[in-house]
Amino acid sequence: NAGVTQTPKFQVLKTGQSMTLQCAQDMNHEYMSWYRQDPGMGLRLIHYSVGAGITDQGEVPNGYNVSRSTTEDFPLRLLSAAPSQTSVYFCASSYGGANTEAFFGQGTRLTVV
Amino acid sequence: GENVEQHPSTLSVQEGDSAVIKCTYSDSASNYFPWYKQELGKRPQLIIDIRSNVGEKKDQRIAVTLNKTAKHFSLHITETQPEDSAVYFCALTGGGNKLTFGTGTQLKVEL
């Protein structure tokens, strides 16, 4: 099992550009989520999904879109990148929802200039 | 949503000493309290968790205690070693399906 795989590991965008961060898991987990990590602020929930076809907003959803067409994949789209979206992004999955162990991907370090 | 405060933000201990990190929360519906360890440049990984029907849980040198009345839970690391140096995050879930993290504690174990 590869676990949770995120791509790319690093990305530099210009303000206004759009891009998609990819996340895939091979553990057949129903629950997947996206977090951003900023210094001194911990991990903040952007969006989450409890299963294919179902998504919901987290704490900081503005400027991001998600979709969940399959159990395995949960891409995160930045619609029009802003410098405030410079951060490290983590995707996570868990078997039984938010009340069970979250398995994280290796992270994507995004810089918006 | 749930709110969780974590203290201290940095903690420096001598090797062999104990370390304690505390988190407080406001939502009495919170029922799952995990702790994650994140080494520099790595992903967070679960080290221990506790549910609201249990007051304490131990795993070798690591323990977590939960006081539901006072709404706080703590991570205890005994006999600290240099490899314990990392950032530790508390987290919790409540009635919804959202995992909320604390702001993290940078633990440094000095030789």
PDB file of C-alpha atoms in Angstrom:
ATOM      1  CA  ASN A   1       0.000   0.000   0.000  1.00  0.00           C
ATOM      2  CA  ALA A   2       1.244   3.455  -0.897  1.00  0.00           C
ATOM      3  CA  GLY A   3      -1.078   5.096   1.656  1.00  0.00           C
ATOM      4  CA  VAL A   4      -1.913   8.724   0.858  1.00  0.00           C
ATOM      5  CA  THR A   5      -0.075  10.198  -2.121  1.00  0.00           C
ATOM      6  CA  GLN A   6       0.033  13.911  -2.899  1.00  0.00           C
ATOM      7  CA  THR A   7       1.386  15.591  -6.005  1.00  0.00           C
ATOM      8  CA  PRO A   8       3.240  17.808  -6.581  1.00  0.00           C
ATOM      9  CA  LYS A   9       5.584  18.151  -3.595  1.00  0.00           C
ATOM     10  CA  PHE A  10       6.534  21.723  -4.482  1.00  0.00           C
ATOM     11  CA  GLN A  11       4.833  24.351  -6.631  1.00  0.00           C
ATOM     12  CA  VAL A  12       5.325  28.017  -7.401  1.00  0.00           C
ATOM     13  CA  LEU A  13       2.410  29.950  -8.864  1.00  0.00           C
ATOM     14  CA  LYS A  14       1.907  33.483 -10.013  1.00  0.00           C
ATOM     15  CA  THR A  15      -0.946  35.477  -8.553  1.00  0.00           C
ATOM     16  CA  GLY A  16      -4.128  34.733 -10.450  1.00  0.00           C
ATOM     17  CA  GLN A  17      -3.073  31.349 -11.779  1.00  0.00           C
ATOM     18  CA  SER A  18      -5.126  28.256 -11.067  1.00  0.00           C
ATOM     19  CA  MET A  19      -3.966  24.768 -10.290  1.00  0.00           C
ATOM     20  CA  THR A  20      -5.031  21.444  -8.843  1.00  0.00           C
ATOM     21  CA  LEU A  21      -3.326  19.628  -6.001  1.00  0.00           C
ATOM     22  CA  GLN A  22      -3.774  15.911  -6.376  1.00  0.00           C
ATOM     23  CA  CYS A  23      -4.494  13.455  -3.565  1.00  0.00           C
ATOM     24  CA  ALA A  24      -5.023   9.724  -3.857  1.00  0.00           C
ATOM     25  CA  GLN A  25      -5.325   6.958  -1.280  1.00  0.00           C
ATOM     26  CA  ASP A  26      -5.339   3.194  -1.747  1.00  0.00           C
ATOM     27  CA  MET A  27      -6.715   2.192   1.664  1.00  0.00           C
ATOM     28  CA  ASN A  28     -10.394   2.307   0.669  1.00  0.00           C
ATOM     29  CA  HIS A  29     -11.014   5.083   3.194  1.00  0.00           C
ATOM     30  CA  GLU A  30     -14.343   6.822   2.932  1.00  0.00           C
ATOM     31  CA  TYR A  31     -13.267  10.025   4.710  1.00  0.00           C
ATOM     32  CA  MET A  32     -10.783  12.415   3.101  1.00  0.00           C
ATOM     33  CA  SER A  33      -9.802  15.950   3.982  1.00  0.00           C
ATOM     34  CA  TRP A  34      -7.529  18.844   3.060  1.00  0.00           C
ATOM     35  CA  TYR A  35      -5.613  20.999   5.542  1.00  0.00           C
ATOM     36  CA  ARG A  36      -3.309  23.939   5.208  1.00  0.00           C
ATOM     37  CA  GLN A  37      -0.457  24.458   7.645  1.00  0.00           C
ATOM     38  CA  ASP A  38       0.874  27.903   8.408  1.00  0.00           C
ATOM     39  CA  PRO A  39       3.473  28.832  11.055  1.00  0.00           C
ATOM     40  CA  GLY A  40       1.917  29.245  14.485  1.00  0.00           C
ATOM     41  CA  MET A  41      -1.559  28.284  13.292  1.00  0.00           C
ATOM     42  CA  GLY A  42      -1.565  24.525  13.301  1.00  0.00           C
ATOM     43  CA  LEU A  43      -3.482  22.646  10.637  1.00  0.00           C
ATOM     44  CA  ARG A  44      -6.697  24.231   9.461  1.00  0.00           C
ATOM     45  CA  LEU A  45      -9.386  22.278   7.670  1.00  0.00           C
ATOM     46  CA  ILE A  46     -10.211  23.500   4.148  1.00  0.00           C
ATOM     47  CA  HIS A  47     -12.684  20.925   2.834  1.00  0.00           C
ATOM     48  CA  TYR A  48     -13.602  17.367   3.628  1.00  0.00           C
ATOM     49  CA  SER A  49     -15.567  14.460   2.159  1.00  0.00           C
ATOM     50  CA  VAL A  50     -17.343  11.573   3.858  1.00  0.00           C
ATOM     51  CA  GLY A  51     -17.614   9.558   0.666  1.00  0.00           C
ATOM     52  CA  ALA A  52     -17.760   9.689  -3.118  1.00  0.00           C
ATOM     53  CA  GLY A  53     -20.059  12.454  -4.307  1.00  0.00           C
ATOM     54  CA  ILE A  54     -20.196  14.201  -0.912  1.00  0.00           C
ATOM     55  CA  THR A  55     -18.087  17.214   0.085  1.00  0.00           C
ATOM     56  CA  ASP A  56     -18.393  19.902   2.733  1.00  0.00           C
ATOM     57  CA  GLN A  57     -16.599  23.022   3.860  1.00  0.00           C
ATOM     58  CA  GLY A  58     -14.131  23.226   6.667  1.00  0.00           C
ATOM     59  CA  GLU A  59     -12.763  26.205   8.557  1.00  0.00           C
ATOM     60  CA  VAL A  60     -11.060  28.034   5.663  1.00  0.00           C
ATOM     61  CA  PRO A  61     -12.789  27.077   2.368  1.00  0.00           C
ATOM     62  CA  ASN A  62     -12.673  30.396   0.495  1.00  0.00           C
ATOM     63  CA  GLY A  63     -10.627  30.276  -2.699  1.00  0.00           C
ATOM     64  CA  TYR A  64     -10.647  26.477  -2.893  1.00  0.00           C
ATOM     65  CA  ASN A  65     -12.869  23.911  -4.594  1.00  0.00           C
ATOM     66  CA  VAL A  66     -12.993  20.155  -4.210  1.00  0.00           C
ATOM     67  CA  SER A  67     -14.792  17.226  -5.798  1.00  0.00           C
ATOM     68  CA  ARG A  68     -14.962  13.534  -4.944  1.00  0.00           C
ATOM     69  CA  SER A  69     -15.900  11.482  -7.981  1.00  0.00           C
ATOM     70  CA  THR A  70     -14.205   8.301  -6.697  1.00  0.00           C
ATOM     71  CA  THR A  71     -13.352   6.872  -3.287  1.00  0.00           C
ATOM     72  CA  GLU A  72      -9.619   7.061  -4.095  1.00  0.00           C
ATOM     73  CA  ASP A  73      -9.194  10.644  -5.293  1.00  0.00           C
ATOM     74  CA  PHE A  74      -9.826  14.021  -3.668  1.00  0.00           C
ATOM     75  CA  PRO A  75      -8.280  16.884  -5.683  1.00  0.00           C
ATOM     76  CA  LEU A  76      -8.054  20.428  -4.333  1.00  0.00           C
ATOM     77  CA  ARG A  77      -8.409  23.291  -6.827  1.00  0.00           C
ATOM     78  CA  LEU A  78      -7.119  26.788  -6.341  1.00  0.00           C
ATOM     79  CA  LEU A  79      -9.294  28.975  -8.503  1.00  0.00           C
ATOM     80  CA  SER A  80      -7.202  32.153  -8.643  1.00  0.00           C
ATOM     81  CA  ALA A  81      -4.077  31.910  -6.534  1.00  0.00           C
ATOM     82  CA  ALA A  82      -3.285  34.685  -4.051  1.00  0.00           C
ATOM     83  CA  PRO A  83      -0.156  35.248  -1.921  1.00  0.00           C
ATOM     84  CA  SER A  84      -2.278  34.472   1.168  1.00  0.00           C
ATOM     85  CA  GLN A  85      -2.549  30.903  -0.120  1.00  0.00           C
ATOM     86  CA  THR A  86       1.179  30.358   0.261  1.00  0.00           C
ATOM     87  CA  SER A  87       1.262  27.418   2.650  1.00  0.00           C
ATOM     88  CA  VAL A  88       1.943  23.727   3.088  1.00  0.00           C
ATOM     89  CA  TYR A  89      -1.070  21.639   2.112  1.00  0.00           C
ATOM     90  CA  PHE A  90      -1.793  18.219   3.557  1.00  0.00           C
ATOM     91  CA  CYS A  91      -4.318  15.701   2.383  1.00  0.00           C
ATOM     92  CA  ALA A  92      -5.502  13.061   4.854  1.00  0.00           C
ATOM     93  CA  SER A  93      -7.778  10.057   4.875  1.00  0.00           C
ATOM     94  CA  SER A  94      -9.338   7.905   7.560  1.00  0.00           C
ATOM     95  CA  TYR A  95     -11.449   4.784   7.664  1.00  0.00           C
ATOM     96  CA  GLY A  96     -14.226   5.776  10.031  1.00  0.00           C
ATOM     97  CA  GLY A  97     -14.620   9.520   9.656  1.00  0.00           C
ATOM     98  CA  ALA A  98     -13.010  12.292  11.689  1.00  0.00           C
ATOM     99  CA  ASN A  99     -13.202  10.157  14.853  1.00  0.00           C
ATOM    100  CA  THR A 100     -10.527   7.721  13.706  1.00  0.00           C
ATOM    101  CA  GLU A 101      -6.818   7.935  12.890  1.00  0.00           C
ATOM    102  CA  ALA A 102      -6.012  10.299  10.036  1.00  0.00           C
ATOM    103  CA  PHE A 103      -3.291   9.215   7.609  1.00  0.00           C
ATOM    104  CA  PHE A 104      -1.554  12.170   5.997  1.00  0.00           C
ATOM    105  CA  GLY A 105       0.115  12.579   2.653  1.00  0.00           C
ATOM    106  CA  GLN A 106       3.640  13.982   2.462  1.00  0.00           C
ATOM    107  CA  GLY A 107       2.436  17.508   1.832  1.00  0.00           C
ATOM    108  CA  THR A 108       2.645  20.077  -0.961  1.00  0.00           C
ATOM    109  CA  ARG A 109       4.600  23.261  -0.384  1.00  0.00           C
ATOM    110  CA  LEU A 110       2.928  26.001  -2.417  1.00  0.00           C
ATOM    111  CA  THR A 111       4.342  29.463  -2.962  1.00  0.00           C
ATOM    112  CA  VAL A 112       2.280  32.166  -4.666  1.00  0.00           C
ATOM    113  CA  VAL A 113       4.274  35.147  -5.923  1.00  0.00           C
TER     114      VAL A 113
ATOM    115  CA  GLY B   1     -17.038  24.993  15.224  1.00  0.00           C
ATOM    116  CA  GLU B   2     -14.846  23.540  17.946  1.00  0.00           C
ATOM    117  CA  ASN B   3     -12.081  25.640  19.422  1.00  0.00           C
ATOM    118  CA  VAL B   4      -8.943  24.208  21.007  1.00  0.00           C
ATOM    119  CA  GLU B   5      -6.116  26.071  22.747  1.00  0.00           C
ATOM    120  CA  GLN B   6      -2.716  24.449  23.153  1.00  0.00           C
ATOM    121  CA  HIS B   7       0.048  25.380  25.595  1.00  0.00           C
ATOM    122  CA  PRO B   8       2.927  25.891  25.710  1.00  0.00           C
ATOM    123  CA  SER B   9       3.934  26.843  22.183  1.00  0.00           C
ATOM    124  CA  THR B  10       7.557  25.846  22.892  1.00  0.00           C
ATOM    125  CA  LEU B  11       8.947  23.486  25.496  1.00  0.00           C
ATOM    126  CA  SER B  12      12.555  22.670  26.232  1.00  0.00           C
ATOM    127  CA  VAL B  13      13.487  19.799  28.545  1.00  0.00           C
ATOM    128  CA  GLN B  14      16.604  17.906  29.482  1.00  0.00           C
ATOM    129  CA  GLU B  15      16.933  14.352  28.261  1.00  0.00           C
ATOM    130  CA  GLY B  16      15.297  12.008  30.747  1.00  0.00           C
ATOM    131  CA  ASP B  17      12.899  14.627  32.091  1.00  0.00           C
ATOM    132  CA  SER B  18       9.142  14.581  31.563  1.00  0.00           C
ATOM    133  CA  ALA B  19       7.222  16.840  29.204  1.00  0.00           C
ATOM    134  CA  VAL B  20       3.578  17.862  29.518  1.00  0.00           C
ATOM    135  CA  ILE B  21       1.481  19.612  26.880  1.00  0.00           C
ATOM    136  CA  LYS B  22      -2.034  20.765  27.649  1.00  0.00           C
ATOM    137  CA  CYS B  23      -5.040  21.555  25.480  1.00  0.00           C
ATOM    138  CA  THR B  24      -8.321  23.112  26.480  1.00  0.00           C
ATOM    139  CA  TYR B  25     -11.566  23.101  24.534  1.00  0.00           C
ATOM    140  CA  SER B  26     -15.009  24.662  24.751  1.00  0.00           C
ATOM    141  CA  ASP B  27     -17.445  22.253  23.083  1.00  0.00           C
ATOM    142  CA  SER B  28     -18.787  19.715  25.557  1.00  0.00           C
ATOM    143  CA  ALA B  29     -19.850  17.519  22.613  1.00  0.00           C
ATOM    144  CA  SER B  30     -16.200  16.826  21.727  1.00  0.00           C
ATOM    145  CA  ASN B  31     -15.637  13.076  21.974  1.00  0.00           C
ATOM    146  CA  TYR B  32     -12.356  12.128  20.256  1.00  0.00           C
ATOM    147  CA  PHE B  33      -8.973  13.557  21.258  1.00  0.00           C
ATOM    148  CA  PRO B  34      -5.926  12.466  19.220  1.00  0.00           C
ATOM    149  CA  TRP B  35      -2.333  13.669  19.460  1.00  0.00           C
ATOM    150  CA  TYR B  36      -0.095  13.962  16.404  1.00  0.00           C
ATOM    151  CA  LYS B  37       3.671  14.263  16.163  1.00  0.00           C
ATOM    152  CA  GLN B  38       5.291  16.072  13.253  1.00  0.00           C
ATOM    153  CA  GLU B  39       9.027  15.889  12.701  1.00  0.00           C
ATOM    154  CA  LEU B  40      10.705  18.627  10.694  1.00  0.00           C
ATOM    155  CA  GLY B  41       9.695  18.444   7.042  1.00  0.00           C
ATOM    156  CA  LYS B  42       7.545  15.370   7.584  1.00  0.00           C
ATOM    157  CA  ARG B  43       3.848  14.627   7.723  1.00  0.00           C
ATOM    158  CA  PRO B  44       1.882  14.520  11.021  1.00  0.00           C
ATOM    159  CA  GLN B  45       1.495  11.046  12.499  1.00  0.00           C
ATOM    160  CA  LEU B  46      -0.823   9.823  15.228  1.00  0.00           C
ATOM    161  CA  ILE B  47       0.964   8.873  18.443  1.00  0.00           C
ATOM    162  CA  ILE B  48      -1.944   8.327  20.823  1.00  0.00           C
ATOM    163  CA  ASP B  49      -5.649   9.071  21.101  1.00  0.00           C
ATOM    164  CA  ILE B  50      -8.392   8.945  23.716  1.00  0.00           C
ATOM    165  CA  ARG B  51     -12.164   8.913  23.618  1.00  0.00           C
ATOM    166  CA  SER B  52     -14.543  10.696  25.944  1.00  0.00           C
ATOM    167  CA  ASN B  53     -15.511   7.567  27.878  1.00  0.00           C
ATOM    168  CA  VAL B  54     -11.931   7.075  29.124  1.00  0.00           C
ATOM    169  CA  GLY B  55      -9.960   9.241  31.552  1.00  0.00           C
ATOM    170  CA  GLU B  56      -6.419   8.058  30.807  1.00  0.00           C
ATOM    171  CA  LYS B  57      -4.539   6.008  28.259  1.00  0.00           C
ATOM    172  CA  LYS B  58      -0.903   4.940  28.237  1.00  0.00           C
ATOM    173  CA  ASP B  59       1.430   3.587  25.586  1.00  0.00           C
ATOM    174  CA  GLN B  60       4.945   2.994  26.885  1.00  0.00           C
ATOM    175  CA  ARG B  61       6.438   6.454  27.606  1.00  0.00           C
ATOM    176  CA  ILE B  62       3.418   8.340  26.317  1.00  0.00           C
ATOM    177  CA  ALA B  63       0.156   8.957  28.150  1.00  0.00           C
ATOM    178  CA  VAL B  64      -2.883  11.114  27.596  1.00  0.00           C
ATOM    179  CA  THR B  65      -5.304  12.268  30.290  1.00  0.00           C
ATOM    180  CA  LEU B  66      -8.752  13.717  29.747  1.00  0.00           C
ATOM    181  CA  ASN B  67     -10.749  15.851  32.175  1.00  0.00           C
ATOM    182  CA  LYS B  68     -14.188  16.280  30.662  1.00  0.00           C
ATOM    183  CA  THR B  69     -15.476  18.424  33.503  1.00  0.00           C
ATOM    184  CA  ALA B  70     -12.690  20.951  33.132  1.00  0.00           C
ATOM    185  CA  LYS B  71     -12.578  20.452  29.340  1.00  0.00           C
ATOM    186  CA  HIS B  72      -8.880  19.833  28.999  1.00  0.00           C
ATOM    187  CA  PHE B  73      -6.639  16.983  27.932  1.00  0.00           C
ATOM    188  CA  SER B  74      -2.908  16.583  28.238  1.00  0.00           C
ATOM    189  CA  LEU B  75      -0.042  14.675  26.665  1.00  0.00           C
ATOM    190  CA  HIS B  76       2.608  13.322  29.012  1.00  0.00           C
ATOM    191  CA  ILE B  77       5.964  12.080  27.757  1.00  0.00           C
ATOM    192  CA  THR B  78       8.240  10.477  30.336  1.00  0.00           C
ATOM    193  CA  GLU B  79      11.977   9.761  30.090  1.00  0.00           C
ATOM    194  CA  THR B  80      12.294  12.049  27.099  1.00  0.00           C
ATOM    195  CA  GLN B  81      14.836  11.220  24.406  1.00  0.00           C
ATOM    196  CA  PRO B  82      16.346  13.347  21.620  1.00  0.00           C
ATOM    197  CA  GLU B  83      14.121  11.599  19.066  1.00  0.00           C
ATOM    198  CA  ASP B  84      11.092  13.001  20.888  1.00  0.00           C
ATOM    199  CA  SER B  85      12.056  16.449  19.565  1.00  0.00           C
ATOM    200  CA  ALA B  86       9.264  17.475  17.185  1.00  0.00           C
ATOM    201  CA  VAL B  87       6.089  19.531  16.979  1.00  0.00           C
ATOM    202  CA  TYR B  88       3.128  18.000  18.783  1.00  0.00           C
ATOM    203  CA  PHE B  89      -0.479  18.808  17.908  1.00  0.00           C
ATOM    204  CA  CYS B  90      -3.567  18.066  19.908  1.00  0.00           C
ATOM    205  CA  ALA B  91      -6.838  17.710  18.035  1.00  0.00           C
ATOM    206  CA  LEU B  92     -10.466  16.942  18.665  1.00  0.00           C
ATOM    207  CA  THR B  93     -13.747  16.168  16.984  1.00  0.00           C
ATOM    208  CA  GLY B  94     -17.197  17.030  18.219  1.00  0.00           C
ATOM    209  CA  GLY B  95     -20.667  16.421  16.948  1.00  0.00           C
ATOM    210  CA  GLY B  96     -19.699  17.153  13.360  1.00  0.00           C
ATOM    211  CA  ASN B  97     -17.259  15.309  11.145  1.00  0.00           C
ATOM    212  CA  LYS B  98     -14.447  17.833  11.452  1.00  0.00           C
ATOM    213  CA  LEU B  99     -11.068  17.317  13.092  1.00  0.00           C
ATOM    214  CA  THR B 100      -9.832  20.562  14.672  1.00  0.00           C
ATOM    215  CA  PHE B 101      -6.152  20.971  15.569  1.00  0.00           C
ATOM    216  CA  GLY B 102      -4.387  23.009  18.197  1.00  0.00           C
ATOM    217  CA  THR B 103      -1.636  25.418  17.189  1.00  0.00           C
ATOM    218  CA  GLY B 104       1.191  23.033  18.094  1.00  0.00           C
ATOM    219  CA  THR B 105       4.002  22.721  20.658  1.00  0.00           C
ATOM    220  CA  GLN B 106       7.641  22.680  19.581  1.00  0.00           C
ATOM    221  CA  LEU B 107       9.337  20.224  21.954  1.00  0.00           C
ATOM    222  CA  LYS B 108      13.115  20.253  22.171  1.00  0.00           C
ATOM    223  CA  VAL B 109      14.902  17.592  24.161  1.00  0.00           C
ATOM    224  CA  GLU B 110      18.401  18.727  25.060  1.00  0.00           C
ATOM    225  CA  LEU B 111      21.282  16.421  25.813  1.00  0.00           C
TER     226      LEU B 111
END
